[in-house]
Amino acid sequence: MVLKGKLFQICGLPRFGSAFMSVLFSLEADCLGIHEQGATDPNWRQSIEEFRTRYKYVADCSTYGYLPKAVFDDSTKVYVKKDPKSSAKECTERFGYEIHLESTQSLREYADAWASVNGVMTIEENELFKVDTLRRVWIHCFQNERAFPEEKAAQIGRAHV
């Protein structure tokens, strides 16, 4: 029998900080932090399961982790709550075309309901890049199995702001 690594799903509306979170989790040598696997890999669910046979921990950091077919039942889940107006504005700036605000608001309502029903750890976006918040997310995911890399997290947090 092949042991399966623990899976963390960190999700939120577009532009919530998924790339940053994949880097944070990659600070742990036994953890593979992946960013938007579903956006680039047509077999992303299978790939994540394969990563779990090779790594003790896998952190799937994405904008889709709360959607029904994206949820892995046995994952530890974290939801970063982002303002839909901010998400739409940042997407418009990033991609060069107008993002439908009502769609972003609907996604936010769906994600909020999903997090509430499933008792998911929820972080406000404006708190995400603070070391204390990163420590809480780390402890929630690793359950004290791995020490929080305080100094490294502070450094990447400073580089982000």
PDB file of C-alpha atoms in Angstrom:
ATOM      1  CA  MET A   1       0.000   0.000   0.000  1.00  0.00           C
ATOM      2  CA  VAL A   2       1.307   3.447  -0.981  1.00  0.00           C
ATOM      3  CA  LEU A   3       1.078   6.062   1.736  1.00  0.00           C
ATOM      4  CA  LYS A   4      -0.748   9.207   0.753  1.00  0.00           C
ATOM      5  CA  GLY A   5       0.527  12.643   1.722  1.00  0.00           C
ATOM      6  CA  LYS A   6      -1.679  15.162   3.466  1.00  0.00           C
ATOM      7  CA  LEU A   7      -3.387  17.640   1.147  1.00  0.00           C
ATOM      8  CA  PHE A   8      -3.992  21.289   1.971  1.00  0.00           C
ATOM      9  CA  GLN A   9      -6.389  23.257  -0.223  1.00  0.00           C
ATOM     10  CA  ILE A  10      -5.902  27.017   0.005  1.00  0.00           C
ATOM     11  CA  CYS A  11      -8.479  28.851  -2.087  1.00  0.00           C
ATOM     12  CA  GLY A  12     -10.205  32.161  -2.690  1.00  0.00           C
ATOM     13  CA  LEU A  13     -11.425  34.502  -5.389  1.00  0.00           C
ATOM     14  CA  PRO A  14      -9.062  35.344  -8.247  1.00  0.00           C
ATOM     15  CA  ARG A  15      -5.990  37.375  -7.231  1.00  0.00           C
ATOM     16  CA  PHE A  16      -6.266  36.393  -3.542  1.00  0.00           C
ATOM     17  CA  GLY A  17      -2.602  35.400  -3.156  1.00  0.00           C
ATOM     18  CA  SER A  18      -2.488  31.799  -4.401  1.00  0.00           C
ATOM     19  CA  ALA A  19       1.016  32.154  -5.895  1.00  0.00           C
ATOM     20  CA  PHE A  20       2.297  33.614  -2.632  1.00  0.00           C
ATOM     21  CA  MET A  21       0.745  30.777  -0.630  1.00  0.00           C
ATOM     22  CA  SER A  22       2.290  28.116  -2.883  1.00  0.00           C
ATOM     23  CA  VAL A  23       5.700  29.695  -2.208  1.00  0.00           C
ATOM     24  CA  LEU A  24       5.027  29.808   1.534  1.00  0.00           C
ATOM     25  CA  PHE A  25       4.215  26.093   1.687  1.00  0.00           C
ATOM     26  CA  SER A  26       7.244  25.296  -0.467  1.00  0.00           C
ATOM     27  CA  LEU A  27       9.415  26.569   2.391  1.00  0.00           C
ATOM     28  CA  GLU A  28       8.827  23.131   3.960  1.00  0.00           C
ATOM     29  CA  ALA A  29      11.109  20.563   2.286  1.00  0.00           C
ATOM     30  CA  ASP A  30       8.517  17.768   2.602  1.00  0.00           C
ATOM     31  CA  CYS A  31       5.754  19.895   1.030  1.00  0.00           C
ATOM     32  CA  LEU A  32       5.067  20.575  -2.624  1.00  0.00           C
ATOM     33  CA  GLY A  33       3.319  23.924  -2.997  1.00  0.00           C
ATOM     34  CA  ILE A  34       1.436  23.985  -6.293  1.00  0.00           C
ATOM     35  CA  HIS A  35      -0.220  26.976  -7.924  1.00  0.00           C
ATOM     36  CA  GLU A  36      -3.352  26.761 -10.089  1.00  0.00           C
ATOM     37  CA  GLN A  37      -2.767  23.131 -11.133  1.00  0.00           C
ATOM     38  CA  GLY A  38      -6.261  22.995 -12.632  1.00  0.00           C
ATOM     39  CA  ALA A  39      -5.505  25.936 -14.941  1.00  0.00           C
ATOM     40  CA  THR A  40      -2.580  24.224 -16.650  1.00  0.00           C
ATOM     41  CA  ASP A  41      -3.101  20.481 -16.295  1.00  0.00           C
ATOM     42  CA  PRO A  42      -6.131  18.736 -17.857  1.00  0.00           C
ATOM     43  CA  ASN A  43      -5.541  15.772 -15.483  1.00  0.00           C
ATOM     44  CA  TRP A  44      -5.009  17.968 -12.440  1.00  0.00           C
ATOM     45  CA  ARG A  45      -6.899  15.783  -9.940  1.00  0.00           C
ATOM     46  CA  GLN A  46      -4.853  12.748 -10.949  1.00  0.00           C
ATOM     47  CA  SER A  47      -1.649  14.812 -10.812  1.00  0.00           C
ATOM     48  CA  ILE A  48      -2.439  15.994  -7.296  1.00  0.00           C
ATOM     49  CA  GLU A  49      -3.051  12.407  -6.199  1.00  0.00           C
ATOM     50  CA  GLU A  50       0.286  11.375  -7.758  1.00  0.00           C
ATOM     51  CA  PHE A  51       2.068  14.229  -5.944  1.00  0.00           C
ATOM     52  CA  ARG A  52       0.571  12.884  -2.725  1.00  0.00           C
ATOM     53  CA  THR A  53       2.386   9.564  -3.262  1.00  0.00           C
ATOM     54  CA  ARG A  54       5.725  11.390  -3.544  1.00  0.00           C
ATOM     55  CA  TYR A  55       5.404  14.141  -0.923  1.00  0.00           C
ATOM     56  CA  LYS A  56       4.379  14.010   2.715  1.00  0.00           C
ATOM     57  CA  TYR A  57       2.395  17.231   2.168  1.00  0.00           C
ATOM     58  CA  VAL A  58       0.887  18.887  -0.913  1.00  0.00           C
ATOM     59  CA  ALA A  59      -0.533  22.416  -0.843  1.00  0.00           C
ATOM     60  CA  ASP A  60      -2.964  23.062  -3.705  1.00  0.00           C
ATOM     61  CA  CYS A  61      -3.249  26.862  -3.854  1.00  0.00           C
ATOM     62  CA  SER A  62      -5.963  27.900  -6.288  1.00  0.00           C
ATOM     63  CA  THR A  63      -8.994  29.978  -7.141  1.00  0.00           C
ATOM     64  CA  TYR A  64     -11.218  26.935  -7.625  1.00  0.00           C
ATOM     65  CA  GLY A  65     -10.771  24.808  -4.483  1.00  0.00           C
ATOM     66  CA  TYR A  66     -14.294  25.524  -3.236  1.00  0.00           C
ATOM     67  CA  LEU A  67     -16.016  24.333  -6.429  1.00  0.00           C
ATOM     68  CA  PRO A  68     -17.742  20.946  -6.022  1.00  0.00           C
ATOM     69  CA  LYS A  69     -15.542  18.884  -8.363  1.00  0.00           C
ATOM     70  CA  ALA A  70     -12.364  20.539  -7.055  1.00  0.00           C
ATOM     71  CA  VAL A  71     -12.843  19.672  -3.397  1.00  0.00           C
ATOM     72  CA  PHE A  72     -10.872  16.741  -2.023  1.00  0.00           C
ATOM     73  CA  ASP A  73     -12.855  15.456   0.941  1.00  0.00           C
ATOM     74  CA  ASP A  74      -9.768  14.490   2.936  1.00  0.00           C
ATOM     75  CA  SER A  75      -7.975  17.837   2.516  1.00  0.00           C
ATOM     76  CA  THR A  76      -7.331  20.485   5.144  1.00  0.00           C
ATOM     77  CA  LYS A  77      -9.057  23.574   3.796  1.00  0.00           C
ATOM     78  CA  VAL A  78      -8.322  27.289   4.084  1.00  0.00           C
ATOM     79  CA  TYR A  79     -10.432  29.978   2.449  1.00  0.00           C
ATOM     80  CA  VAL A  80      -9.031  33.453   1.865  1.00  0.00           C
ATOM     81  CA  LYS A  81     -11.995  35.808   1.776  1.00  0.00           C
ATOM     82  CA  LYS A  82     -11.399  38.480  -0.874  1.00  0.00           C
ATOM     83  CA  ASP A  83     -13.617  41.426  -1.741  1.00  0.00           C
ATOM     84  CA  PRO A  84     -15.331  40.706  -5.094  1.00  0.00           C
ATOM     85  CA  LYS A  85     -14.908  44.303  -6.311  1.00  0.00           C
ATOM     86  CA  SER A  86     -11.192  44.145  -5.602  1.00  0.00           C
ATOM     87  CA  SER A  87     -10.943  40.745  -7.297  1.00  0.00           C
ATOM     88  CA  ALA A  88     -12.738  41.971 -10.434  1.00  0.00           C
ATOM     89  CA  LYS A  89     -10.674  45.179 -10.545  1.00  0.00           C
ATOM     90  CA  GLU A  90      -7.341  43.356 -10.164  1.00  0.00           C
ATOM     91  CA  CYS A  91      -8.344  40.785 -12.803  1.00  0.00           C
ATOM     92  CA  THR A  92      -9.338  43.564 -15.205  1.00  0.00           C
ATOM     93  CA  GLU A  93      -5.958  45.264 -14.670  1.00  0.00           C
ATOM     94  CA  ARG A  94      -4.038  41.995 -14.987  1.00  0.00           C
ATOM     95  CA  PHE A  95      -5.806  40.546 -18.026  1.00  0.00           C
ATOM     96  CA  GLY A  96      -6.741  43.718 -19.891  1.00  0.00           C
ATOM     97  CA  TYR A  97     -10.479  43.187 -20.235  1.00  0.00           C
ATOM     98  CA  GLU A  98     -13.489  43.976 -18.074  1.00  0.00           C
ATOM     99  CA  ILE A  99     -14.388  41.277 -15.553  1.00  0.00           C
ATOM    100  CA  HIS A 100     -18.105  40.837 -14.857  1.00  0.00           C
ATOM    101  CA  LEU A 101     -18.510  42.071 -11.269  1.00  0.00           C
ATOM    102  CA  GLU A 102     -21.790  40.220 -10.699  1.00  0.00           C
ATOM    103  CA  SER A 103     -20.095  36.917 -11.533  1.00  0.00           C
ATOM    104  CA  THR A 104     -17.323  37.651  -9.060  1.00  0.00           C
ATOM    105  CA  GLN A 105     -19.931  38.541  -6.422  1.00  0.00           C
ATOM    106  CA  SER A 106     -21.748  35.255  -7.110  1.00  0.00           C
ATOM    107  CA  LEU A 107     -18.498  33.309  -6.707  1.00  0.00           C
ATOM    108  CA  ARG A 108     -17.884  35.071  -3.396  1.00  0.00           C
ATOM    109  CA  GLU A 109     -21.382  34.164  -2.151  1.00  0.00           C
ATOM    110  CA  TYR A 110     -20.855  30.551  -3.196  1.00  0.00           C
ATOM    111  CA  ALA A 111     -17.404  30.360  -1.564  1.00  0.00           C
ATOM    112  CA  ASP A 112     -18.692  31.989   1.644  1.00  0.00           C
ATOM    113  CA  ALA A 113     -21.530  29.449   1.869  1.00  0.00           C
ATOM    114  CA  TRP A 114     -19.150  26.548   1.153  1.00  0.00           C
ATOM    115  CA  ALA A 115     -16.746  27.698   3.881  1.00  0.00           C
ATOM    116  CA  SER A 116     -19.549  28.168   6.384  1.00  0.00           C
ATOM    117  CA  VAL A 117     -21.215  24.800   5.757  1.00  0.00           C
ATOM    118  CA  ASN A 118     -17.892  22.929   5.859  1.00  0.00           C
ATOM    119  CA  GLY A 119     -16.330  24.706   8.848  1.00  0.00           C
ATOM    120  CA  VAL A 120     -13.363  25.847   6.755  1.00  0.00           C
ATOM    121  CA  MET A 121     -10.643  28.026   8.286  1.00  0.00           C
ATOM    122  CA  THR A 122     -11.339  31.492   6.882  1.00  0.00           C
ATOM    123  CA  ILE A 123      -8.837  34.323   6.583  1.00  0.00           C
ATOM    124  CA  GLU A 124      -9.624  37.876   5.538  1.00  0.00           C
ATOM    125  CA  GLU A 125      -7.526  38.876   2.524  1.00  0.00           C
ATOM    126  CA  ASN A 126      -6.191  42.021   4.232  1.00  0.00           C
ATOM    127  CA  GLU A 127      -4.763  39.765   6.978  1.00  0.00           C
ATOM    128  CA  LEU A 128      -3.151  37.180   4.686  1.00  0.00           C
ATOM    129  CA  PHE A 129       0.342  38.623   4.358  1.00  0.00           C
ATOM    130  CA  LYS A 130       0.845  39.176   8.089  1.00  0.00           C
ATOM    131  CA  VAL A 131       3.239  36.779   9.795  1.00  0.00           C
ATOM    132  CA  ASP A 132       0.771  36.016  12.602  1.00  0.00           C
ATOM    133  CA  THR A 133      -1.855  34.986  10.047  1.00  0.00           C
ATOM    134  CA  LEU A 134       0.622  32.894   8.071  1.00  0.00           C
ATOM    135  CA  ARG A 135       1.626  31.155  11.298  1.00  0.00           C
ATOM    136  CA  ARG A 136      -2.037  30.354  12.112  1.00  0.00           C
ATOM    137  CA  VAL A 137      -2.581  28.911   8.608  1.00  0.00           C
ATOM    138  CA  TRP A 138       0.647  26.891   8.866  1.00  0.00           C
ATOM    139  CA  ILE A 139      -0.306  25.445  12.257  1.00  0.00           C
ATOM    140  CA  HIS A 140      -3.839  24.693  11.025  1.00  0.00           C
ATOM    141  CA  CYS A 141      -2.478  22.778   8.050  1.00  0.00           C
ATOM    142  CA  PHE A 142       0.564  21.044   9.518  1.00  0.00           C
ATOM    143  CA  GLN A 143      -1.014  20.459  12.964  1.00  0.00           C
ATOM    144  CA  ASN A 144       2.351  21.176  14.635  1.00  0.00           C
ATOM    145  CA  GLU A 145       4.084  18.440  12.602  1.00  0.00           C
ATOM    146  CA  ARG A 146       6.402  21.052  11.053  1.00  0.00           C
ATOM    147  CA  ALA A 147       7.862  24.177  12.617  1.00  0.00           C
ATOM    148  CA  PHE A 148       6.700  27.471  11.152  1.00  0.00           C
ATOM    149  CA  PRO A 149       9.593  29.124   9.251  1.00  0.00           C
ATOM    150  CA  GLU A 150       9.162  32.479  10.988  1.00  0.00           C
ATOM    151  CA  GLU A 151      12.101  34.383   9.479  1.00  0.00           C
ATOM    152  CA  LYS A 152      11.582  33.069   5.936  1.00  0.00           C
ATOM    153  CA  ALA A 153       7.847  33.821   6.088  1.00  0.00           C
ATOM    154  CA  ALA A 154       8.586  37.350   7.276  1.00  0.00           C
ATOM    155  CA  GLN A 155      10.997  37.839   4.384  1.00  0.00           C
ATOM    156  CA  ILE A 156       8.604  36.655   1.669  1.00  0.00           C
ATOM    157  CA  GLY A 157       5.792  38.630   3.308  1.00  0.00           C
ATOM    158  CA  ARG A 158       7.864  41.816   3.134  1.00  0.00           C
ATOM    159  CA  ALA A 159       8.728  41.116  -0.490  1.00  0.00           C
ATOM    160  CA  HIS A 160       5.021  40.894  -1.313  1.00  0.00           C
ATOM    161  CA  VAL A 161       3.941  44.266   0.117  1.00  0.00           C
TER     162      VAL A 161
END
